[in-house]
Amino acid sequence: MELHRCRFVNYTPAAISAVAFSPRTYRRVYLACGRANGDVEIWDPASNWTLLKVNYKQEKRRLTREAPRLFSAGLNALVTEWDLETLRPKQRLDSSGGAVWCMAVNPQQTMLAVGCEDGCVRLFDIADGEFAYLRTFEPTKARILSLAWSKSGQYLVTGSADSCVRKWDVAAGELLNVRRMQLRMTVGKESKMQTTVWAVLVLGDDTIVSGDSLGRVLFWDAKLGTVLHTLDHHKADVLCLAAADDAVVYSSGVDRKVNRYSRLDKKKRNKANASGDADSAGSWVLSASARPHSHDVRALAVCPEVPINAIVSGGIGVQLVVCRHSSFPSERKQYLPFNPVAPLVSMAPASRLLLSRFDHSVRVWKLGQSNLTGNAQLEMRKLGDQLGMKESAISRDGQWVAVSDLEQIKLFRLQPHPEVNGRLAARKITAFPAHLGKSRGALLLAFSPDSTKLVAATPDATVAVADLSAWESGEFRVAELHPPHGQEHAENTTARSLDVSADGQWLAIGDLANRINVFNLDSLKHHATLPGFQSVHTALAFHPDSQQLFVALANNEFYAYDVERRRFTDWSRRIIALLPDSFRHMRDHILGIAFSQAHPETVLFWGSTFISRVHIDQMPACNDQNAALKKRRRPRSEKRQFHEEKEQVAVKGKQEKEPVVVKGKQKKKHHKEWEETLQEPQEESTAIECDVSEPTSQQPSPPRETFSTVLRYQPLLHVGVVDAHQMVAVERPHFHIMQELPASFYAPQYGS
């Protein structure tokens, strides 16, 4: 089977500007990640770090949170509260002080403090669901770049661009003419240049920690305003700080290093003083250091509670990096995939077209027989206006393209270009309703296989089905489907998965509460609701040759549901207990499901770094037998037996005449394309021959493996089957992304 290895999708995620865990008062831990383009991502750490949803852009901003509320602010001077169900702004207030550079919520979750361009700190009341302006502190001469509350909420600390760390009294109430600045602490300078205080935080014992542009981390006495200890283990600006508890502090910045500082207990401090070790005599020392990033680190967040137990960092390098807090930095880091919830790439197998989506444009590519034709067949620009596009889809026959942003859905008809041979032209269908029903925009889009229906999952938890059969006359009939929602998880109604069966009869849609509902598109009625899962589902797809719905979970389990019989298949019930541990415990989870009509007995599950093939017509003999996922090693007793027999043959003089036969298990041979070893990448945009169906005739047929995995193609944006003889794997290699990022910090070393 030919595999089109495509690397033409020039997708580069935006840099990470802020990360924050949800408050400990909330029943479940979530991670919010703010990117430089204004998108806010919500991650679920308990479900193998699954990306749940994305609140789309409102220019550049920083974020904070109060469960289950989410606030953001940015350079447009607006402070916004977001509706996490519809992914739309809920309330907006002007800061009245220009751009907002920092913000934080007090420990009591009643006030929101923001630092503004005009050098003022402003407080907003967020108690009991309110969101109103409260008061403004006295102005300073420089913008407020960092801000942190004390554990008691009685005061807050700010860092500015004028070499100062200030302590502000919040408990002064609403009295007028009261000086709220209690202390001003000045950091050191180099020559006449001002030092920028990029980050501050306050520990439980009222120790203030600051990070500045000189690469220093300073510990201050909050009562006296004096420096307790200075650590200068960074070679450039310290941009972010995070504290796991009162005894551990993390710092990072431009030099890409993540440093961990630990507080020495009283016995160790006395021992250091007695030995005359000046470096260890202080209360804080550098205990660990790592460099997991390739570029500047702009954000840190720590959650020491089990089972999360993680420190998360991010910056210009576009990927979130997760390290285990308790064993930092010894254990291997986890790099989270940058694939968005709505797929970036969709395919029209019948016309051999690929659709790739960007912020304000989409591109359509044509697949050749052995390689790509080279250039995009069609590029449609300025589709998302200033809001950016959230979702796109192409019909199976390649005649329709639908795109959506926060405001409206646009429909295009693809036709051959009238002037350029071999090119495509897009015609916008102006008669198509921009708003399907009462909703504006769509979270997910899908066409029926016969291209007569467009299905849209809207932000208000409804499913709109538009009939395209009479498009030439300008008539579009729209029907609304309402998935049933229970009272237990009525707040998690945001759709995250959508698929239409090959015969166009069934529609499956899943939401964040793990409810998966199946509708009959012929009668436009609800048909069934799948039983609940313990883990978040990450993908679903209908089998092309049966009425089975395959569902993949974040823990890499998968199920097959018989839609007509309203039950899981017998194979699905038995396979869960026999899943290989190496497959179940992979760090990356399943992102998509693909099928081949030429081989209906196989299913392809793919993630950011793997493609797994599963035979659904047989069961594995035992748990964890898959040799493609982990290398098999001959047992030690077998190795010893091999050397003993070899010595015996050598003594008898038959070493060259008789072959050596080793008893025991024979190491299985696997197909070339399903090797674990990472190989050198081929030329991009070429078709690679790989036999995924039958073994070669020169070797005896090995036993067919139920599970087999290839790790050769990564990071993956899309995997699909074109026809009986061709597959497509769309990659976005890290070295391609690195070429589009700015230069990172470079420190010359001796001898290099």
Short mmCIF file of C-alpha atoms in Angstrom, two decimals, residues 263-677:
data_model
loop_
_atom_site.label_atom_id
_atom_site.label_comp_id
_atom_site.label_asym_id
_atom_site.label_seq_id
_atom_site.Cartn_x
_atom_site.Cartn_y
_atom_site.Cartn_z
CA ARG A 263 14.36 25.58 51.43
CA LEU A 264 16.90 24.04 53.80
CA ASP A 265 15.58 22.89 57.14
CA LYS A 266 17.06 24.24 60.36
CA LYS A 267 19.51 21.35 60.88
CA LYS A 268 20.99 21.69 57.41
CA ARG A 269 21.35 25.46 57.79
CA ASN A 270 23.18 25.06 61.10
CA LYS A 271 25.46 22.44 59.56
CA ALA A 272 26.23 24.72 56.60
CA ASN A 273 27.02 27.62 58.93
CA ALA A 274 29.30 25.43 61.04
CA SER A 275 31.20 24.21 57.98
CA GLY A 276 31.60 27.73 56.63
CA ASP A 277 29.80 26.95 53.37
CA ALA A 278 28.53 30.37 52.38
CA ASP A 279 26.63 29.10 49.35
CA SER A 280 24.58 26.67 51.44
CA ALA A 281 24.26 28.81 54.54
CA GLY A 282 21.20 30.61 53.16
CA SER A 283 17.71 29.25 53.57
CA TRP A 284 17.25 28.60 49.82
CA VAL A 285 19.49 26.61 47.48
CA LEU A 286 19.34 25.37 43.90
CA SER A 287 18.26 21.72 44.19
CA ALA A 288 17.61 20.74 40.55
CA SER A 289 17.79 22.10 37.04
CA ALA A 290 16.66 21.00 33.58
CA ARG A 291 16.43 22.45 30.09
CA PRO A 292 13.34 20.85 28.47
CA HIS A 293 12.62 23.72 26.06
CA SER A 294 14.24 24.95 22.89
CA HIS A 295 13.15 28.59 23.31
CA ASP A 296 12.15 31.10 25.98
CA VAL A 297 9.91 29.85 28.78
CA ARG A 298 7.16 32.33 29.59
CA ALA A 299 4.83 30.45 31.91
CA LEU A 300 5.02 27.98 34.81
CA ALA A 301 2.33 26.26 36.87
CA VAL A 302 2.64 23.63 39.60
CA CYS A 303 0.10 21.19 41.00
CA PRO A 304 1.81 19.09 43.70
CA GLU A 305 -1.32 17.16 44.70
CA VAL A 306 -1.54 13.49 43.78
CA PRO A 307 -2.41 12.18 41.23
CA ILE A 308 -1.51 15.25 39.14
CA ASN A 309 1.91 15.88 40.77
CA ALA A 310 3.16 17.95 37.85
CA ILE A 311 4.95 21.11 36.86
CA VAL A 312 3.85 22.50 33.49
CA SER A 313 5.91 24.95 31.47
CA GLY A 314 5.48 26.62 28.11
CA GLY A 315 6.74 29.45 25.97
CA ILE A 316 7.80 30.31 22.45
CA GLY A 317 8.47 26.63 21.71
CA VAL A 318 4.65 26.13 21.22
CA GLN A 319 4.45 22.86 23.20
CA LEU A 320 3.44 22.37 26.81
CA VAL A 321 6.00 20.33 28.75
CA VAL A 322 4.90 18.28 31.76
CA CYS A 323 7.43 17.13 34.37
CA ARG A 324 6.75 15.13 37.52
CA HIS A 325 7.08 17.47 40.47
CA SER A 326 8.16 14.91 43.07
CA SER A 327 11.01 13.52 40.95
CA PHE A 328 12.04 16.60 38.95
CA PRO A 329 14.10 16.43 36.76
CA SER A 330 15.03 12.73 36.71
CA GLU A 331 11.97 11.31 34.95
CA ARG A 332 11.31 11.71 31.24
CA LYS A 333 9.38 14.80 30.23
CA GLN A 334 6.04 14.62 28.47
CA TYR A 335 5.54 16.92 25.50
CA LEU A 336 1.83 17.49 24.92
CA PRO A 337 0.61 17.42 21.30
CA PHE A 338 -0.41 20.69 19.71
CA ASN A 339 -3.33 19.25 17.73
CA PRO A 340 -6.48 21.35 18.30
CA VAL A 341 -9.87 19.85 19.20
CA ALA A 342 -11.30 20.55 15.75
CA PRO A 343 -9.12 18.70 13.19
CA LEU A 344 -6.86 20.94 11.12
CA VAL A 345 -6.89 18.61 8.12
CA SER A 346 -9.84 16.87 6.47
CA MET A 347 -9.91 14.71 3.36
CA ALA A 348 -12.14 14.07 0.34
CA PRO A 349 -11.13 10.52 -0.68
CA ALA A 350 -13.31 10.35 -3.78
CA SER A 351 -11.65 13.41 -5.34
CA ARG A 352 -8.22 12.92 -3.69
CA LEU A 353 -8.31 16.36 -2.06
CA LEU A 354 -6.93 17.52 1.29
CA LEU A 355 -8.24 20.57 3.13
CA SER A 356 -6.00 22.37 5.65
CA ARG A 357 -7.25 25.16 7.89
CA PHE A 358 -5.35 28.17 9.22
CA ASP A 359 -6.42 31.22 11.23
CA HIS A 360 -7.73 33.23 8.30
CA SER A 361 -7.52 30.93 5.29
CA VAL A 362 -7.94 27.38 4.03
CA ARG A 363 -5.97 25.53 1.38
CA VAL A 364 -7.01 22.63 -0.82
CA TRP A 365 -4.38 20.18 -2.06
CA LYS A 366 -4.54 17.53 -4.76
CA LEU A 367 -2.93 14.11 -4.29
CA GLY A 368 -1.21 12.53 -7.28
CA GLN A 369 -0.60 8.88 -7.93
CA SER A 370 2.93 8.83 -6.56
CA ASN A 371 3.54 12.30 -5.20
CA LEU A 372 1.91 15.64 -4.64
CA THR A 373 1.36 18.01 -7.52
CA GLY A 374 3.47 20.55 -5.68
CA ASN A 375 1.30 23.61 -5.05
CA ALA A 376 -2.06 24.17 -3.45
CA GLN A 377 -4.92 23.82 -5.90
CA LEU A 378 -6.90 26.51 -4.11
CA GLU A 379 -6.32 29.03 -1.36
CA MET A 380 -9.18 30.99 0.16
CA ARG A 381 -8.06 33.91 2.31
CA LYS A 382 -9.70 36.29 4.78
CA LEU A 383 -12.42 33.83 5.70
CA GLY A 384 -12.38 34.29 9.46
CA ASP A 385 -12.10 38.08 9.57
CA GLN A 386 -10.58 39.19 12.89
CA LEU A 387 -12.03 36.31 14.88
CA GLY A 388 -10.23 33.49 13.11
CA MET A 389 -11.69 30.21 11.92
CA LYS A 390 -12.64 27.49 14.38
CA GLU A 391 -13.68 24.63 12.12
CA SER A 392 -13.65 23.49 8.49
CA ALA A 393 -14.81 20.47 6.51
CA ILE A 394 -14.75 19.17 2.94
CA SER A 395 -17.29 16.80 1.42
CA ARG A 396 -16.31 13.30 0.36
CA ASP A 397 -16.66 14.11 -3.35
CA GLY A 398 -14.70 17.36 -2.96
CA GLN A 399 -17.52 19.61 -4.19
CA TRP A 400 -18.31 21.39 -0.91
CA VAL A 401 -16.19 23.25 1.64
CA ALA A 402 -17.64 24.69 4.84
CA VAL A 403 -15.83 26.96 7.30
CA SER A 404 -16.96 28.57 10.53
CA ASP A 405 -15.78 31.20 12.97
CA LEU A 406 -17.38 32.55 16.12
CA GLU A 407 -20.02 34.44 14.18
CA GLN A 408 -21.16 32.54 11.10
CA ILE A 409 -20.86 29.51 8.83
CA LYS A 410 -19.77 29.94 5.20
CA LEU A 411 -20.40 27.44 2.42
CA PHE A 412 -18.37 27.21 -0.81
CA ARG A 413 -18.80 25.19 -3.99
CA LEU A 414 -15.58 23.88 -5.55
CA GLN A 415 -15.41 23.88 -9.34
CA PRO A 416 -12.67 23.59 -11.98
CA HIS A 417 -10.95 26.90 -12.62
CA PRO A 418 -12.27 28.45 -15.85
CA GLU A 419 -8.88 29.84 -16.91
CA VAL A 420 -6.16 27.71 -15.31
CA ASN A 421 -6.15 24.05 -16.23
CA GLY A 422 -5.86 21.67 -13.29
CA ARG A 423 -6.75 24.30 -10.71
CA LEU A 424 -9.86 24.79 -8.60
CA ALA A 425 -12.08 27.79 -8.00
CA ALA A 426 -14.35 28.43 -5.02
CA ARG A 427 -17.82 29.93 -5.34
CA LYS A 428 -19.39 31.27 -2.18
CA ILE A 429 -23.02 30.27 -1.72
CA THR A 430 -24.48 33.59 -0.60
CA ALA A 431 -27.97 32.12 -0.14
CA PHE A 432 -26.73 29.73 2.53
CA PRO A 433 -27.89 30.90 5.98
CA ALA A 434 -24.99 32.21 8.03
CA HIS A 435 -26.78 31.23 11.24
CA LEU A 436 -28.20 27.73 11.46
CA GLY A 437 -31.09 28.13 13.84
CA LYS A 438 -30.53 30.37 16.84
CA SER A 439 -26.78 29.75 17.04
CA ARG A 440 -23.95 31.72 15.54
CA GLY A 441 -21.01 29.75 14.24
CA ALA A 442 -20.21 26.08 14.77
CA LEU A 443 -17.81 24.04 16.87
CA LEU A 444 -17.76 21.00 14.56
CA LEU A 445 -18.76 20.46 10.91
CA ALA A 446 -19.32 17.32 8.85
CA PHE A 447 -20.85 16.45 5.46
CA SER A 448 -22.89 13.35 4.79
CA PRO A 449 -21.16 10.84 2.47
CA ASP A 450 -23.55 11.68 -0.40
CA SER A 451 -22.83 15.43 0.07
CA THR A 452 -26.52 16.27 0.48
CA LYS A 453 -26.39 17.32 4.15
CA LEU A 454 -24.18 19.57 6.25
CA VAL A 455 -24.16 18.81 9.97
CA ALA A 456 -23.03 21.49 12.43
CA ALA A 457 -22.56 21.17 16.19
CA THR A 458 -23.32 24.62 17.58
CA PRO A 459 -22.12 26.27 20.80
CA ASP A 460 -25.62 26.14 22.35
CA ALA A 461 -25.57 22.31 22.48
CA THR A 462 -27.77 21.78 19.43
CA VAL A 463 -27.07 19.97 16.17
CA ALA A 464 -28.16 21.70 12.96
CA VAL A 465 -28.70 19.63 9.81
CA ALA A 466 -28.84 21.64 6.56
CA ASP A 467 -30.24 20.04 3.39
CA LEU A 468 -28.05 20.92 0.38
CA SER A 469 -29.98 19.00 -2.28
CA ALA A 470 -31.77 22.13 -3.58
CA TRP A 471 -28.82 24.48 -3.38
CA GLU A 472 -29.11 25.62 -7.01
CA SER A 473 -32.50 27.17 -6.28
CA GLY A 474 -31.18 28.81 -3.12
CA GLU A 475 -33.32 26.72 -0.76
CA PHE A 476 -31.72 25.27 2.37
CA ARG A 477 -33.93 23.49 4.83
CA VAL A 478 -32.45 23.39 8.33
CA ALA A 479 -33.51 20.95 11.04
CA GLU A 480 -32.37 21.08 14.66
CA LEU A 481 -31.53 18.08 16.82
CA HIS A 482 -31.29 18.38 20.60
CA PRO A 483 -29.14 15.77 22.34
CA PRO A 484 -30.62 14.70 25.68
CA HIS A 485 -28.60 16.02 28.62
CA GLY A 486 -28.91 14.72 32.15
CA GLN A 487 -29.00 16.96 35.17
CA GLU A 488 -25.75 15.58 36.60
CA HIS A 489 -23.49 17.08 33.92
CA ALA A 490 -25.76 19.69 32.40
CA GLU A 491 -22.88 22.17 32.33
CA ASN A 492 -20.61 20.05 30.08
CA THR A 493 -22.61 20.22 26.87
CA THR A 494 -19.84 21.42 24.56
CA ALA A 495 -19.45 19.09 21.57
CA ARG A 496 -16.01 17.55 20.99
CA SER A 497 -16.62 14.80 18.39
CA LEU A 498 -18.89 14.30 15.38
CA ASP A 499 -19.24 11.71 12.62
CA VAL A 500 -21.76 10.51 10.00
CA SER A 501 -22.06 6.86 8.95
CA ALA A 502 -21.07 5.74 5.44
CA ASP A 503 -24.70 5.17 4.39
CA GLY A 504 -25.77 8.57 5.73
CA GLN A 505 -28.31 7.09 8.14
CA TRP A 506 -26.61 7.63 11.49
CA LEU A 507 -25.10 10.64 13.20
CA ALA A 508 -22.95 10.34 16.34
CA ILE A 509 -22.00 13.29 18.53
CA GLY A 510 -20.08 13.35 21.82
CA ASP A 511 -19.69 16.12 24.40
CA LEU A 512 -17.35 16.95 27.27
CA ALA A 513 -19.49 15.05 29.78
CA ASN A 514 -18.67 11.87 27.85
CA ARG A 515 -22.22 11.56 26.58
CA ILE A 516 -22.30 10.06 23.09
CA ASN A 517 -25.66 10.24 21.34
CA VAL A 518 -26.70 8.62 18.06
CA PHE A 519 -29.37 10.17 15.83
CA ASN A 520 -31.22 8.78 12.82
CA LEU A 521 -30.77 11.30 9.99
CA ASP A 522 -33.62 9.77 8.00
CA SER A 523 -36.20 10.42 10.70
CA LEU A 524 -34.23 13.20 12.46
CA LYS A 525 -34.87 11.53 15.82
CA HIS A 526 -32.70 10.44 18.71
CA HIS A 527 -31.83 6.75 18.48
CA ALA A 528 -29.54 5.78 21.36
CA THR A 529 -27.15 7.00 24.05
CA LEU A 530 -23.99 5.02 24.65
CA PRO A 531 -23.16 3.84 28.18
CA GLY A 532 -20.80 6.10 30.09
CA PHE A 533 -17.02 5.69 30.10
CA GLN A 534 -14.59 6.21 32.95
CA SER A 535 -12.16 8.13 30.74
CA VAL A 536 -12.77 11.04 28.37
CA HIS A 537 -13.42 9.98 24.79
CA THR A 538 -11.05 11.50 22.24
CA ALA A 539 -12.35 10.23 18.89
CA LEU A 540 -15.27 8.39 17.32
CA ALA A 541 -15.94 7.04 13.82
CA PHE A 542 -18.36 4.72 12.03
CA HIS A 543 -17.07 1.58 10.35
CA PRO A 544 -17.68 1.94 6.57
CA ASP A 545 -18.95 -1.64 6.08
CA SER A 546 -21.05 -2.14 9.21
CA GLN A 547 -23.29 -0.30 11.65
CA GLN A 548 -20.58 -0.21 14.30
CA LEU A 549 -19.43 2.97 16.00
CA PHE A 550 -15.83 2.90 17.26
CA VAL A 551 -15.01 5.10 20.25
CA ALA A 552 -11.46 5.82 21.50
CA LEU A 553 -10.71 7.03 25.03
CA ALA A 554 -7.93 9.08 26.59
CA ASN A 555 -6.56 5.99 28.35
CA ASN A 556 -6.13 4.35 24.90
CA GLU A 557 -9.01 1.96 25.36
CA PHE A 558 -11.47 1.61 22.48
CA TYR A 559 -14.94 0.18 22.08
CA ALA A 560 -17.15 -0.95 19.19
CA TYR A 561 -20.85 -0.15 19.59
CA ASP A 562 -23.52 -1.83 17.46
CA VAL A 563 -25.88 1.02 16.64
CA GLU A 564 -28.80 -1.07 15.43
CA ARG A 565 -28.70 -3.49 18.38
CA ARG A 566 -27.88 -0.69 20.86
CA ARG A 567 -25.10 -2.64 22.58
CA PHE A 568 -21.34 -3.12 22.54
CA THR A 569 -20.10 -5.92 20.33
CA ASP A 570 -18.84 -9.15 21.87
CA TRP A 571 -15.38 -8.51 20.45
CA SER A 572 -15.32 -5.10 22.09
CA ARG A 573 -16.27 -6.50 25.47
CA ARG A 574 -13.50 -9.11 25.40
CA ILE A 575 -10.71 -7.02 23.87
CA ILE A 576 -10.57 -4.49 26.73
CA ALA A 577 -9.19 -7.01 29.21
CA LEU A 578 -6.58 -8.17 26.68
CA LEU A 579 -5.19 -4.82 25.58
CA PRO A 580 -1.37 -4.82 25.74
CA ASP A 581 -0.04 -2.80 28.66
CA SER A 582 2.47 -1.13 26.36
CA PHE A 583 -0.38 0.14 24.19
CA ARG A 584 -2.64 1.13 27.05
CA HIS A 585 0.12 3.05 28.87
CA MET A 586 1.48 5.01 25.94
CA ARG A 587 2.00 8.65 26.85
CA ASP A 588 0.14 9.97 23.80
CA HIS A 589 -3.52 9.10 23.48
CA ILE A 590 -5.59 8.30 20.41
CA LEU A 591 -6.59 11.34 18.34
CA GLY A 592 -8.28 9.74 15.35
CA ILE A 593 -9.68 6.56 13.79
CA ALA A 594 -9.35 5.46 10.15
CA PHE A 595 -10.65 2.50 8.13
CA SER A 596 -9.69 0.80 4.87
CA GLN A 597 -12.48 -0.55 2.68
CA ALA A 598 -10.01 -2.99 1.13
CA HIS A 599 -9.28 -4.42 4.60
CA PRO A 600 -12.47 -4.05 6.65
CA GLU A 601 -11.08 -6.40 9.29
CA THR A 602 -8.51 -3.78 10.41
CA VAL A 603 -8.86 -0.46 12.19
CA LEU A 604 -6.21 2.25 12.40
CA PHE A 605 -5.93 4.23 15.64
CA TRP A 606 -3.51 7.13 15.45
CA GLY A 607 -2.11 9.72 17.80
CA SER A 608 0.44 12.48 17.58
CA THR A 609 3.38 10.04 17.58
CA PHE A 610 1.99 6.64 16.56
CA ILE A 611 -0.23 4.67 14.19
CA SER A 612 -1.65 1.41 15.54
CA ARG A 613 -3.30 -1.29 13.46
CA VAL A 614 -5.83 -3.55 15.18
CA HIS A 615 -7.45 -6.65 13.70
CA ILE A 616 -11.07 -6.79 14.81
CA ASP A 617 -11.65 -10.35 13.56
CA GLN A 618 -9.38 -12.02 16.12
CA MET A 619 -8.38 -11.85 19.75
CA PRO A 620 -4.85 -11.57 21.18
CA ALA A 621 -3.51 -14.73 22.77
CA CYS A 622 -2.41 -13.01 25.97
CA ASN A 623 -1.90 -9.59 27.45
CA ASP A 624 1.07 -7.52 26.30
CA GLN A 625 2.18 -9.81 23.48
CA ASN A 626 2.70 -7.05 20.96
CA ALA A 627 6.32 -7.08 19.91
CA ALA A 628 5.92 -3.94 17.83
CA LEU A 629 5.33 -1.83 20.90
CA LYS A 630 8.29 -3.00 22.93
CA LYS A 631 11.38 -4.90 21.96
CA ARG A 632 11.54 -8.54 22.95
CA ARG A 633 14.67 -9.82 24.58
CA ARG A 634 15.63 -13.44 24.73
CA PRO A 635 15.35 -14.84 28.29
CA ARG A 636 18.61 -15.06 30.15
CA SER A 637 18.41 -18.84 30.41
CA GLU A 638 18.01 -19.03 26.65
CA LYS A 639 21.13 -16.90 26.12
CA ARG A 640 23.09 -19.14 28.46
CA GLN A 641 21.86 -22.22 26.57
CA PHE A 642 22.90 -20.63 23.27
CA HIS A 643 26.50 -20.08 24.44
CA GLU A 644 26.74 -23.59 25.91
CA GLU A 645 25.59 -25.22 22.68
CA LYS A 646 27.95 -22.99 20.71
CA GLU A 647 30.91 -24.12 22.83
CA GLN A 648 29.93 -27.77 22.44
CA VAL A 649 29.73 -27.44 18.66
CA ALA A 650 33.11 -25.69 18.57
CA VAL A 651 34.75 -28.51 20.54
CA LYS A 652 33.41 -31.15 18.18
CA GLY A 653 34.69 -29.20 15.18
CA LYS A 654 31.24 -28.71 13.73
CA GLN A 655 30.90 -25.03 14.23
CA GLU A 656 31.06 -24.25 10.51
CA LYS A 657 29.23 -27.34 9.27
CA GLU A 658 26.15 -27.57 11.44
CA PRO A 659 23.81 -24.73 12.21
CA VAL A 660 23.08 -23.92 15.81
CA VAL A 661 19.47 -24.45 16.82
CA VAL A 662 18.24 -22.50 19.80
CA LYS A 663 15.34 -23.92 21.71
CA GLY A 664 12.63 -21.80 23.18
CA LYS A 665 10.43 -19.07 21.77
CA GLN A 666 11.24 -17.96 18.28
CA LYS A 667 11.49 -14.23 17.81
CA LYS A 668 8.69 -13.15 15.49
CA LYS A 669 9.32 -11.15 12.39
CA HIS A 670 7.18 -8.16 11.69
CA HIS A 671 6.29 -6.18 8.65
CA LYS A 672 8.81 -3.57 7.69
CA GLU A 673 6.47 -0.65 8.13
CA TRP A 674 5.48 -1.55 11.68
CA GLU A 675 8.99 -1.34 13.19
CA GLU A 676 9.49 0.59 16.38
CA THR A 677 12.86 2.00 15.40
#
